[in-house]
Coordinates of C-alpha atoms in Angstrom, one line a residue:
X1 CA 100.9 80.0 103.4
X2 CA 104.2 80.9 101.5
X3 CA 106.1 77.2 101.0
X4 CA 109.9 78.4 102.2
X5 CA 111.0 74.8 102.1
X6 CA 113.3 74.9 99.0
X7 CA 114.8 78.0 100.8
X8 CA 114.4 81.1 98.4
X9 CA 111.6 81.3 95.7
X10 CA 111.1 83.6 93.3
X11 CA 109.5 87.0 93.2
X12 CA 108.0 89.1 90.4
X13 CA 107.2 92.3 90.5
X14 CA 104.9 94.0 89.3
X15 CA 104.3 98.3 88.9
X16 CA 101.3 98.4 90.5
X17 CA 99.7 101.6 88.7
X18 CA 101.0 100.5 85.0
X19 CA 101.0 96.6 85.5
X20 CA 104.3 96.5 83.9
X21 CA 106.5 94.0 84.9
X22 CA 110.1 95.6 87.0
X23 CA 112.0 93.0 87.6
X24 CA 112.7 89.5 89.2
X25 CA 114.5 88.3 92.6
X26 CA 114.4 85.7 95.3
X27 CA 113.5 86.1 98.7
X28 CA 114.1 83.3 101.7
X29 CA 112.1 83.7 104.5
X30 CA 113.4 86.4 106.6
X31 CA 113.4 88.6 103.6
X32 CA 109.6 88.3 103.4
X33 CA 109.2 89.1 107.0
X34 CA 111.6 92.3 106.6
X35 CA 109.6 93.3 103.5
X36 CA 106.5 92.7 104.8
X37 CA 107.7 94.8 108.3
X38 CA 109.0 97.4 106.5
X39 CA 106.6 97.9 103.5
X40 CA 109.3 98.0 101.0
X41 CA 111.0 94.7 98.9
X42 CA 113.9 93.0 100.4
X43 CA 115.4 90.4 98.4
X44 CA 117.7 87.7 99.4
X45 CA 121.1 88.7 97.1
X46 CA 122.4 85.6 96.1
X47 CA 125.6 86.9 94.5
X48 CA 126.0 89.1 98.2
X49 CA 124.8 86.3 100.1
X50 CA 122.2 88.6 102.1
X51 CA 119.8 90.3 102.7
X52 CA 119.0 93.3 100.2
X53 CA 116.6 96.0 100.0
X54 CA 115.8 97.1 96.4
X55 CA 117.1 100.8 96.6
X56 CA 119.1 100.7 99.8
X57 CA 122.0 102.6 97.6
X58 CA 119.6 104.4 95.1
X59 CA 117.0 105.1 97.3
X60 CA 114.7 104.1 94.5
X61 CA 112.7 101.7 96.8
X62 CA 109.8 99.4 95.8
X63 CA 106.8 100.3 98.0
X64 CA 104.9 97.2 98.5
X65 CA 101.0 97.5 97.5
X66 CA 100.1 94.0 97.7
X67 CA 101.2 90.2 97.4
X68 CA 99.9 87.3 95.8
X69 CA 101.1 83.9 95.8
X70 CA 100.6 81.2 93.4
X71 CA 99.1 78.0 93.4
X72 CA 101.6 76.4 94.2
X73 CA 102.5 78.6 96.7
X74 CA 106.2 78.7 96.0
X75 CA 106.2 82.0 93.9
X76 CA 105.0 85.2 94.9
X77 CA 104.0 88.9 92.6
X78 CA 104.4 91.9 94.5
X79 CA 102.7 94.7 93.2
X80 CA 104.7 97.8 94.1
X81 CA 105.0 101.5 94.2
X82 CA 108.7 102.5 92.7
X83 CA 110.2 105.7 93.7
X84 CA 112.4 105.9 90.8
X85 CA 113.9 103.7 87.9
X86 CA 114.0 100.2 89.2
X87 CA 116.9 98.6 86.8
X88 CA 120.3 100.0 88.4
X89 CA 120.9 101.4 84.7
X90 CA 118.2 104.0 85.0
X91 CA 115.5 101.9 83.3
X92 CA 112.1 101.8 84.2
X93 CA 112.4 97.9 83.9
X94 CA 115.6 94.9 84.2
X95 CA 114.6 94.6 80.3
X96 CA 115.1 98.4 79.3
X97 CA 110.9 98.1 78.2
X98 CA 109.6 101.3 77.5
X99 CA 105.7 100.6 77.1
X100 CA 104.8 103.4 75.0
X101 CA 101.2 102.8 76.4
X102 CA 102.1 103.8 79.6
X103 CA 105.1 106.5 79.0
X104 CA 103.3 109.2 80.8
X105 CA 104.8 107.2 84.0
X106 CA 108.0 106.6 82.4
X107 CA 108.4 110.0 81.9
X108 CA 107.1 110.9 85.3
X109 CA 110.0 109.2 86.4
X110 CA 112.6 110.6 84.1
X111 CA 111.4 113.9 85.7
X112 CA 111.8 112.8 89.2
X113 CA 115.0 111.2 88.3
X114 CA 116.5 114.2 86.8
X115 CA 115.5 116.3 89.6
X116 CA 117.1 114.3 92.3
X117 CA 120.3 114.3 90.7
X118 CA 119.9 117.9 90.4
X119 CA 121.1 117.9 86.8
X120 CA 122.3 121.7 85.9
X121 CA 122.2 121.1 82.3
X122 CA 118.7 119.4 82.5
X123 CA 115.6 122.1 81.3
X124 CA 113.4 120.1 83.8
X125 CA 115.9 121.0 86.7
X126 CA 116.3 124.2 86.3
X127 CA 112.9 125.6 85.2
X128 CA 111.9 123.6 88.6
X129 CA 114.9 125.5 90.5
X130 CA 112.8 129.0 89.0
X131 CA 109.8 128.0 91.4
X132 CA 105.8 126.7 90.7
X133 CA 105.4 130.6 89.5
X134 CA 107.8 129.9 86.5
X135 CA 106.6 127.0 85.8
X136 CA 103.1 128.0 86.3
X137 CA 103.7 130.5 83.7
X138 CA 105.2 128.0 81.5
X139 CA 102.6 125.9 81.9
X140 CA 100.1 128.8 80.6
X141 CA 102.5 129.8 77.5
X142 CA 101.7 126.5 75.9
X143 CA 98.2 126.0 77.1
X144 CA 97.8 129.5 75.1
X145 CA 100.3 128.3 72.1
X146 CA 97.7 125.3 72.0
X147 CA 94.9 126.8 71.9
X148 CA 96.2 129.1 69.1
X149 CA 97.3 126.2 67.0
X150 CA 93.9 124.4 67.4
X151 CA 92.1 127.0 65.4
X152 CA 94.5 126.3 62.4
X153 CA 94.8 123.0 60.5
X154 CA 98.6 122.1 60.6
X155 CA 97.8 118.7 62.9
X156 CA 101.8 118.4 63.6
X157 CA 102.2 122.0 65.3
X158 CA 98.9 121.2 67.5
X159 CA 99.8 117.9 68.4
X160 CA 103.8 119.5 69.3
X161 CA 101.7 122.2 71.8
X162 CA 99.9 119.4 72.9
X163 CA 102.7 117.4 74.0
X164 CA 104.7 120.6 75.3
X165 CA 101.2 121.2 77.6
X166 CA 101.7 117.7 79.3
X167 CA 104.8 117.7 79.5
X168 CA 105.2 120.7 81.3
X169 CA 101.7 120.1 83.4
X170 CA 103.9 116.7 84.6
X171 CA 106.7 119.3 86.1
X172 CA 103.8 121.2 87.6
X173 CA 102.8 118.2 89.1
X174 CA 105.8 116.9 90.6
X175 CA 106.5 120.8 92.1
X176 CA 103.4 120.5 93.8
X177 CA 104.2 116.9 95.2
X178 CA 101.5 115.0 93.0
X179 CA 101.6 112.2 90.5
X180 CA 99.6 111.6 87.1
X181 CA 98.1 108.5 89.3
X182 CA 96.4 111.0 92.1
X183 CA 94.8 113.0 88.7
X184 CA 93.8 109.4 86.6
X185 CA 91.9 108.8 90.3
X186 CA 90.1 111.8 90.5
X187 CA 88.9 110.7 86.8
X188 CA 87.9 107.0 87.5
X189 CA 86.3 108.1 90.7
X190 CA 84.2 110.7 88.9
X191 CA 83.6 108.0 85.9
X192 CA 82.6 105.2 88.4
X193 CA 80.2 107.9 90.1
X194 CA 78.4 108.8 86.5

């Protein structure tokens, strides 16, 4: 049983693939009850004195995954989904953190962000605007570039392929309407079955 009596309490949340913390709000009781209805975080603004769903302007909502309260059950971490940067200044975080650990999903992001503001100047917009074939074809440019590069010993030119590979496997992905996340499952299903 959340305890309500103080009126709001606090909320962290929590990226729910990564484990990196997003950012920090308050809800009141009716702001649980929307969240909880609606599967996505409502907060209760306190400088707009109501109720406010993260990404009801953005549309970079917080997909609720699950909720745990503490002990003292005045203080709940919601594990969430985002569907885009969750700071309003395009960070991935309220702290502008970058964990280098788990870039691949920043970067995932900064994809999906670019592509939604359909960016002209962006390379990720408009090899995406050429179609999967493009970028399909892309895609096997530098696996072949990499593969030439790993039969010579210049360890900064194959690690540059490898990073042009991935990077351009992430547009792939998002053209086909995947996520790193459904590929690292495949993997730890496989691992857990081995």
């Amino acid at each position: 049983m959340i305890n309500f009596k103080k009126g709001l309490i606090p909320v962290i949340v929590q990226d729910s693939k990564t484990d990196k913390v997003l950012m920090l709000g308050y809800m009141n009781q009716e702001a649980y009850k929307k969240s909880i209805d609606e599967k996505k975080i409502t907060f209760y603004s306190r400088s707009k004195k109501r109720l406010w769903t993260k990404g009801e302007i953005s549309k970079n909502y917080l997909f609720i995954k699950d909720i745990l309260v503490d002990c003292d059950e005045d203080t709940l971490l919601i594990k969430a989904e985002p569907a885009g940067p969750t700071c309003h200044k395009g960070s991935d975080t309220c702290w502008k953190e970058i964990n280098n650990k788990n870039f691949l999903f920043h970067l995932e992001n900064i994809i999906s962000d670019k592509i939604k503001k359909k960016q002209e100047n962006s390379y990720i917009y408009q090899l995406l605007k050429k179609g999967v074939n493009r970028i399909s074809q892309k895609l096997g440019e530098e696996a072949v570039e990499l593969i030439i590069e790993s039969k010579d010993n210049n360890k900064n030119l194959f690690l540059n392929e490898s990073a042009d590979l991935l990077f351009h496997y992430l547009i792939l992905l998002k053209e086909k309407g995947f996520k790193i996340q459904d590929v690292i499952n495949i993997l730890e299903n496989r691992h857990s079955k081995s």
